[in-house]
PDB file of C-alpha atoms in Angstrom:
ATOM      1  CA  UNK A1401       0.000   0.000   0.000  1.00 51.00           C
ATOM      2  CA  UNK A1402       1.269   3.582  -0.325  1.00 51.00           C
ATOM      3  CA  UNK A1403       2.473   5.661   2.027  1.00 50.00           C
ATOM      4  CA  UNK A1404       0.346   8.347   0.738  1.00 48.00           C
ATOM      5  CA  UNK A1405      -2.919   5.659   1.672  1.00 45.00           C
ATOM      6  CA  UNK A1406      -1.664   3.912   4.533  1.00 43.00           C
ATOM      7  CA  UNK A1407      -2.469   6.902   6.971  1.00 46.00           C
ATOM      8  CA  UNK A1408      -6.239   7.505   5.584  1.00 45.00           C
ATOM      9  CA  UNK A1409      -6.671   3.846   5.154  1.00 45.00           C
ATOM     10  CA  UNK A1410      -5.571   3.062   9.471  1.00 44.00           C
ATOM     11  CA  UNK A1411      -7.808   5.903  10.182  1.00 46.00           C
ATOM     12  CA  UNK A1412     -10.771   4.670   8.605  1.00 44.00           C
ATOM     13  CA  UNK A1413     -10.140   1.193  10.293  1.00 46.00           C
ATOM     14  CA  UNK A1414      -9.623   3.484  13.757  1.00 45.00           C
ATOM     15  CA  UNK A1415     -13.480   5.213  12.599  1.00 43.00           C
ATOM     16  CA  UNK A1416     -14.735   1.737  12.123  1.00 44.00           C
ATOM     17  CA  UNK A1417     -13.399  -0.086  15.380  1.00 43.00           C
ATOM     18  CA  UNK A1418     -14.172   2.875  17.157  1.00 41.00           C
ATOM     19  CA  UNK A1419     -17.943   2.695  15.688  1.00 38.00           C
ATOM     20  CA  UNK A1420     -18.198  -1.401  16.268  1.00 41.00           C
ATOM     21  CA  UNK A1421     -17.033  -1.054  20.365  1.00 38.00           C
ATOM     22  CA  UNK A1422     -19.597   1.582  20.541  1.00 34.00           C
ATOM     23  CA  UNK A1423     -22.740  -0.213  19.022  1.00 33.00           C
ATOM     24  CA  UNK A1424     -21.825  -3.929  19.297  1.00 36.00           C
ATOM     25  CA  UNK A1425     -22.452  -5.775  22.587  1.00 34.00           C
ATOM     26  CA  UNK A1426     -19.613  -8.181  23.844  1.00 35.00           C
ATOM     27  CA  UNK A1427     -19.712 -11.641  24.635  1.00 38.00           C
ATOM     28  CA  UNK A1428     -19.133 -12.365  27.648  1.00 33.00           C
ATOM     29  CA  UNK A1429     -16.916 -15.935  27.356  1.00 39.00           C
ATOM     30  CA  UNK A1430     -14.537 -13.454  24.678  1.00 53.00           C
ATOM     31  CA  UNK A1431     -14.749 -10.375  26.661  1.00 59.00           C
ATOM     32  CA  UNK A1432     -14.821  -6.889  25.105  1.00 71.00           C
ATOM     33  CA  UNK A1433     -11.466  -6.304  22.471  1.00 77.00           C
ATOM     34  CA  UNK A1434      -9.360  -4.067  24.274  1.00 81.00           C
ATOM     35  CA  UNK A1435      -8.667  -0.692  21.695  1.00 85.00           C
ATOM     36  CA  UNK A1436      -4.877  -1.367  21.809  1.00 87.00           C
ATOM     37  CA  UNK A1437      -5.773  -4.987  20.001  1.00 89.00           C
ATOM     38  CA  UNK A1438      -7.637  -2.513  17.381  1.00 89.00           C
ATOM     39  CA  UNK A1439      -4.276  -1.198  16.429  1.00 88.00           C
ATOM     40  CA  UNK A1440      -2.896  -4.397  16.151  1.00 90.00           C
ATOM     41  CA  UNK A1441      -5.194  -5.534  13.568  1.00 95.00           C
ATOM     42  CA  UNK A1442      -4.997  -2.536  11.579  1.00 95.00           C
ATOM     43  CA  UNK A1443      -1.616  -4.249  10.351  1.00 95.00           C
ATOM     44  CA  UNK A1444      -3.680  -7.467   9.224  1.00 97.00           C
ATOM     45  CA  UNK A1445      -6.256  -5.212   7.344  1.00 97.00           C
ATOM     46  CA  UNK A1446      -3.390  -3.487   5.969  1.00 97.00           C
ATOM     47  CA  UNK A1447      -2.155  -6.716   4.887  1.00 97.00           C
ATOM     48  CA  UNK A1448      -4.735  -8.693   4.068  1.00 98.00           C
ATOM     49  CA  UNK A1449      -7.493  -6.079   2.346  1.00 97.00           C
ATOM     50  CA  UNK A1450      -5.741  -6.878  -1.574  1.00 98.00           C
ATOM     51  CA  UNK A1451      -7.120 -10.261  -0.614  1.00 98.00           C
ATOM     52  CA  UNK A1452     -10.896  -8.918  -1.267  1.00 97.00           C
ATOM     53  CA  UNK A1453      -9.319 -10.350  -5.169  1.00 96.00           C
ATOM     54  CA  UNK A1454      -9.398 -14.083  -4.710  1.00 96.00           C
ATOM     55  CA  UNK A1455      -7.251 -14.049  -7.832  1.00 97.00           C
ATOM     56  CA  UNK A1456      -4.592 -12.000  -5.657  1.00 98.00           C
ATOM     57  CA  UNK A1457      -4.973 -14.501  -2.986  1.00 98.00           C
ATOM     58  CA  UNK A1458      -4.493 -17.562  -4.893  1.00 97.00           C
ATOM     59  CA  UNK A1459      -1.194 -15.726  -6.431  1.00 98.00           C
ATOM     60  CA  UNK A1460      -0.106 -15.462  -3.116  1.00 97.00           C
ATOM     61  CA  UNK A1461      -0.129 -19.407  -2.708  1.00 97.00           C
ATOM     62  CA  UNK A1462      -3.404 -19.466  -0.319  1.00 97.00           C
ATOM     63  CA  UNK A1463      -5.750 -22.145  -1.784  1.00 94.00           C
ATOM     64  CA  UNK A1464      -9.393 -23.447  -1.416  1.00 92.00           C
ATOM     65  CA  UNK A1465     -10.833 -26.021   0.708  1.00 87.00           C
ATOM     66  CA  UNK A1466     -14.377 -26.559   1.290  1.00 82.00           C
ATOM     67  CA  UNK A1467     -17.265 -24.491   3.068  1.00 81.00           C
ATOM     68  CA  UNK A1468     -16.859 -25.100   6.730  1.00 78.00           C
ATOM     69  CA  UNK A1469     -20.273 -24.999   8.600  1.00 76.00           C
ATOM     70  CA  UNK A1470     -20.775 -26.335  12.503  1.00 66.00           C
ATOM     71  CA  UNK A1471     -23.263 -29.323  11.919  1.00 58.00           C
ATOM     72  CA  UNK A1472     -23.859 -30.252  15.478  1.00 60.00           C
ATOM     73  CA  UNK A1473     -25.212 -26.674  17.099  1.00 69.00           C
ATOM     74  CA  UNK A1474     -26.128 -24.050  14.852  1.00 73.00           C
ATOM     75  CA  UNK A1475     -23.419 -22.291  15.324  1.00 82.00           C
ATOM     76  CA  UNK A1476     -23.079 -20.690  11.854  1.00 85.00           C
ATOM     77  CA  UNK A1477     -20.129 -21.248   9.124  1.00 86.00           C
ATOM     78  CA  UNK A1478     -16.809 -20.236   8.889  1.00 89.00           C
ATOM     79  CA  UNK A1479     -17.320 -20.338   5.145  1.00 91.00           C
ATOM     80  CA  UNK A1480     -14.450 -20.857   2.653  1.00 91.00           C
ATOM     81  CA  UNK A1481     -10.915 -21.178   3.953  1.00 92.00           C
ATOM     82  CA  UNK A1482      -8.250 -20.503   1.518  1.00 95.00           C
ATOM     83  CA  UNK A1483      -4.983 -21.698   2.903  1.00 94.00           C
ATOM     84  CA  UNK A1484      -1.414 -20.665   2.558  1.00 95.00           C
ATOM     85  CA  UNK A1485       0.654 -23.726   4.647  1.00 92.00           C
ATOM     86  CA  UNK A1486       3.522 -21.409   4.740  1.00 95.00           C
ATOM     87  CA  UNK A1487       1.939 -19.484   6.886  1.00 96.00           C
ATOM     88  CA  UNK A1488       1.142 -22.438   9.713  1.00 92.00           C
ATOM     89  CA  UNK A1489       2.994 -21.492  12.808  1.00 93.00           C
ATOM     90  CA  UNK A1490       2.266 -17.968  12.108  1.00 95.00           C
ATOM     91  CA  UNK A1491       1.512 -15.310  14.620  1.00 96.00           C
ATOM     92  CA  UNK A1492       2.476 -12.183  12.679  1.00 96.00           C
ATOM     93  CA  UNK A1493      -0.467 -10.446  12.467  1.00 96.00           C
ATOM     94  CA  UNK A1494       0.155  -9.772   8.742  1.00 97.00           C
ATOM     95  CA  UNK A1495       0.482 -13.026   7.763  1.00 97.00           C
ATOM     96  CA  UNK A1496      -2.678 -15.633   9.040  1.00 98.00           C
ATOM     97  CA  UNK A1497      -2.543 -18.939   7.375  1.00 96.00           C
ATOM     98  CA  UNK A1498      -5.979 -18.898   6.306  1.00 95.00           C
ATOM     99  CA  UNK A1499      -8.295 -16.272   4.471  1.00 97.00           C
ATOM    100  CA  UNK A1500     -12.136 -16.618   4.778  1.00 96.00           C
ATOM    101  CA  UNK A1501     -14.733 -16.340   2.338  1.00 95.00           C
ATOM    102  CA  UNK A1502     -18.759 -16.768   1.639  1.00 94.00           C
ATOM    103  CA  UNK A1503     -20.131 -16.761  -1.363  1.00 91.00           C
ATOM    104  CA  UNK A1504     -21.141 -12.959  -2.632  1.00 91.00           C
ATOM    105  CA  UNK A1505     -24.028 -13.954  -4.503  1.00 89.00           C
ATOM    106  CA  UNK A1506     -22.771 -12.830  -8.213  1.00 91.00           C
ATOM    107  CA  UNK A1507     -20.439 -16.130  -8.006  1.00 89.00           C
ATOM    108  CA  UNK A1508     -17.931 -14.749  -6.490  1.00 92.00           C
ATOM    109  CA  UNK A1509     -16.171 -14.945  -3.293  1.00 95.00           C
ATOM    110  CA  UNK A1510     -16.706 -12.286  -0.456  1.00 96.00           C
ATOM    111  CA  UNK A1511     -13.102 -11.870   2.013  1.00 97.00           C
ATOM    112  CA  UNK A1512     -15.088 -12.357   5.560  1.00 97.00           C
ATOM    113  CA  UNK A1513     -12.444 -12.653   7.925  1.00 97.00           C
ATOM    114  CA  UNK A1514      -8.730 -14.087   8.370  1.00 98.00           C
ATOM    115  CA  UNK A1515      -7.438 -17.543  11.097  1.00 96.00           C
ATOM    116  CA  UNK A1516      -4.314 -18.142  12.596  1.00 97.00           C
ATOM    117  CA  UNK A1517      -2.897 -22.032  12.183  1.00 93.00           C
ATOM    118  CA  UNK A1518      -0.579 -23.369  14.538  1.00 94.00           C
ATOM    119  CA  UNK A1519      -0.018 -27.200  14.366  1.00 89.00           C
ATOM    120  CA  UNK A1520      -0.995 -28.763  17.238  1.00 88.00           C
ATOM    121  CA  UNK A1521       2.007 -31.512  18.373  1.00 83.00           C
ATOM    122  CA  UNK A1522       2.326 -33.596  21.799  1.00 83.00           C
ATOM    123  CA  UNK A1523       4.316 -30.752  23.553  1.00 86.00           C
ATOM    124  CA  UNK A1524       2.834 -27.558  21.438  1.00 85.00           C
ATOM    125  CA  UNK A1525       1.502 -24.556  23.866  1.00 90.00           C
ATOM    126  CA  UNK A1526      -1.580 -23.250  23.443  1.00 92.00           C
ATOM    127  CA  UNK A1527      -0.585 -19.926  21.466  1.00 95.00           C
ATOM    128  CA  UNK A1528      -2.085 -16.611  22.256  1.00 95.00           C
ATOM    129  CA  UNK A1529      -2.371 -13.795  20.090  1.00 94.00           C
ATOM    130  CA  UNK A1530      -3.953 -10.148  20.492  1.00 93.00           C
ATOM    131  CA  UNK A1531      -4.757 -11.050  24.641  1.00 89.00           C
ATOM    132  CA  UNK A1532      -6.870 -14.303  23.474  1.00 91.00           C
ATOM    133  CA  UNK A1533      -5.843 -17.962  23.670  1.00 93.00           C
ATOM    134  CA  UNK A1534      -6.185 -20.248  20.690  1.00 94.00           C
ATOM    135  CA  UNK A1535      -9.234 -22.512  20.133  1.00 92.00           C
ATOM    136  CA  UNK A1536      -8.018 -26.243  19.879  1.00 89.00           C
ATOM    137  CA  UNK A1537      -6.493 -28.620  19.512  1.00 87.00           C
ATOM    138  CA  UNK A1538      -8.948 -29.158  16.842  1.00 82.00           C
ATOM    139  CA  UNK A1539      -9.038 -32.713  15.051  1.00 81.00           C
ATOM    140  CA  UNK A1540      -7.505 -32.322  11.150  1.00 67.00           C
ATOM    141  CA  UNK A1541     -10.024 -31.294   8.508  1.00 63.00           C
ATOM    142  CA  UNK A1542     -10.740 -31.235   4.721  1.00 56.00           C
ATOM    143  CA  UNK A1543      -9.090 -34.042   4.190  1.00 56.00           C
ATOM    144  CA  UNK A1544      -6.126 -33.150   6.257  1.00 54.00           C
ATOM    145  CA  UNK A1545      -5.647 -30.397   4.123  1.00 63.00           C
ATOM    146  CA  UNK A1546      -5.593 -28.421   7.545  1.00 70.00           C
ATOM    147  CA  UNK A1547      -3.538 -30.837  10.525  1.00 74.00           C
ATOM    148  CA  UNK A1548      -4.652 -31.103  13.942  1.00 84.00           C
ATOM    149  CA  UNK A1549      -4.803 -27.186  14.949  1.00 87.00           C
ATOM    150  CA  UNK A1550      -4.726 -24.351  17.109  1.00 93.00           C
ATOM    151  CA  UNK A1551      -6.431 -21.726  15.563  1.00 94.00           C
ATOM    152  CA  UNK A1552      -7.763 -17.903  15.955  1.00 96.00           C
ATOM    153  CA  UNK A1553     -10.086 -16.579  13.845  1.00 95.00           C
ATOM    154  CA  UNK A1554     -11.018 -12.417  13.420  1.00 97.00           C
ATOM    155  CA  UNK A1555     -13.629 -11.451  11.788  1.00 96.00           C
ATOM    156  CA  UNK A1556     -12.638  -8.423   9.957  1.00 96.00           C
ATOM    157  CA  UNK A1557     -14.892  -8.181   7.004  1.00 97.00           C
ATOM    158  CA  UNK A1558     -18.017  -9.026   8.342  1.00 96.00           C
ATOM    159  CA  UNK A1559     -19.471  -8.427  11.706  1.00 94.00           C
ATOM    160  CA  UNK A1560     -19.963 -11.215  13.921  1.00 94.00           C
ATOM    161  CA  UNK A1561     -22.536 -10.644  16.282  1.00 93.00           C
ATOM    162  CA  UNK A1562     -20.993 -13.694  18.245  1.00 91.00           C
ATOM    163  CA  UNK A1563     -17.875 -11.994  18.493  1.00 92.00           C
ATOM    164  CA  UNK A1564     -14.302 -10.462  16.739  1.00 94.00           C
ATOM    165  CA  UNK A1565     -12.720 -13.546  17.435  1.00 95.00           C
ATOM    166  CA  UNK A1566     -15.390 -16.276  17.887  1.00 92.00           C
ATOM    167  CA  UNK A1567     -14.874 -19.123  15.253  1.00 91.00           C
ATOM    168  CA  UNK A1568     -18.468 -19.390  14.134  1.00 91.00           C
ATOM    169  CA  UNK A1569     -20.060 -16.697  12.581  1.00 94.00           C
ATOM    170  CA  UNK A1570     -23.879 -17.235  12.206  1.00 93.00           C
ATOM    171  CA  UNK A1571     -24.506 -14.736   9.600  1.00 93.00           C
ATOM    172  CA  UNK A1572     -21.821 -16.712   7.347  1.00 90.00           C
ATOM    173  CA  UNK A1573     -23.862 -19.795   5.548  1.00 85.00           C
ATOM    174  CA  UNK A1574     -22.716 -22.203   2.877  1.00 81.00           C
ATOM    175  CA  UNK A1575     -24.747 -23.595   0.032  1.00 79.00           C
ATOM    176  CA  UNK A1576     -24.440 -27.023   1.489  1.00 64.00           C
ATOM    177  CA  UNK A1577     -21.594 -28.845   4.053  1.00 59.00           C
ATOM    178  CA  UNK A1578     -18.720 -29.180   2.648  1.00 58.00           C
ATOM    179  CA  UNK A1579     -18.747 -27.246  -0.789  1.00 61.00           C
ATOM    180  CA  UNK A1580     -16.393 -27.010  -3.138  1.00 66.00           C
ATOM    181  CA  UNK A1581     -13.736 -24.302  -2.530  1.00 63.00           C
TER     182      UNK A1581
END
């Protein structure tokens, strides 16, 4: 991004943030997202905002797996992951393993939100990131296309009314379990 954007770009995040702690209640197992996190994930919108382009995200090695929806409760989807395995293990805020879409209803893909992979081993810690722990170890998925897991989603591009970091969002659906990515 340019140096000339960057500055309107962070404050329009720092409008937005500000906007979502005033209106949007917080749940109370997440707790409310303290402002200095806000700033933190102004560097993974900075980062990750190109990826709006699934072409551009697909250039940058992260590739499709299926819809991901919670069949058991009703929790809501997590929609499409695109995955870059390069980025497992990663807790730089500008560089999540996994991009998350839902389908934008012109047959396209809509950027939703961004997760955090760490591989989960006999003797791996529980990471935390941005003051919250990890959800996990989670069993390996999509054909083990994503390993056992740690993992910490945000919710960036689309509100989740269960919260920033909560894994399901309930306004996400897909067209049926397990779509093609």
């Amino acid at each position: 991004m340019s140096a000339h954007l960057t500055r309107p770009v962070l404050a329009l995040v720092a409008s937005t943030v500000a906007l979502g702690l005033a209106t949007s209640p917080a749940r109370a197992d997440r707790g409310p997202v303290d402002p200095s996190t806000w700033k933190q994930l102004a560097t993974t919108v900075s980062a990750t905002a190109k990826y709006r382009s699934v072409p551009l995200a697909v250039a940058a090695g992260y590739r499709p797996n299926p819809c991901t929806m919670d069949m058991n409760d009703g929790m809501g989807a997590m929609g499409y992951h695109y995955i870059n395995p390069e980025y497992y293990g990663s807790l730089d805020p500008a560089r999540p393993a996994a991009l998350l879409y839902e389908d934008d209803g012109k047959g396209g893909r809509r950027l939703t939100g961004v997760e955090w992979i760490v591989k989960a081993g006999k003797s791996t810690a529980r990471p935390t990131m941005f003051g919250r722990k990890f959800e996990g170890p989670i069993t390996a998925h999509h054909n083990s296309t994503i390993p056992t897991h740690y993992s910490l989603h945000a919710w960036l591009y689309k509100d989740n009314p269960s919260g920033l970091f909560y894994e399901w969002n309930p306004d996400v659906k897909c067209p049926y379990p397990g779509a093609p990515g």
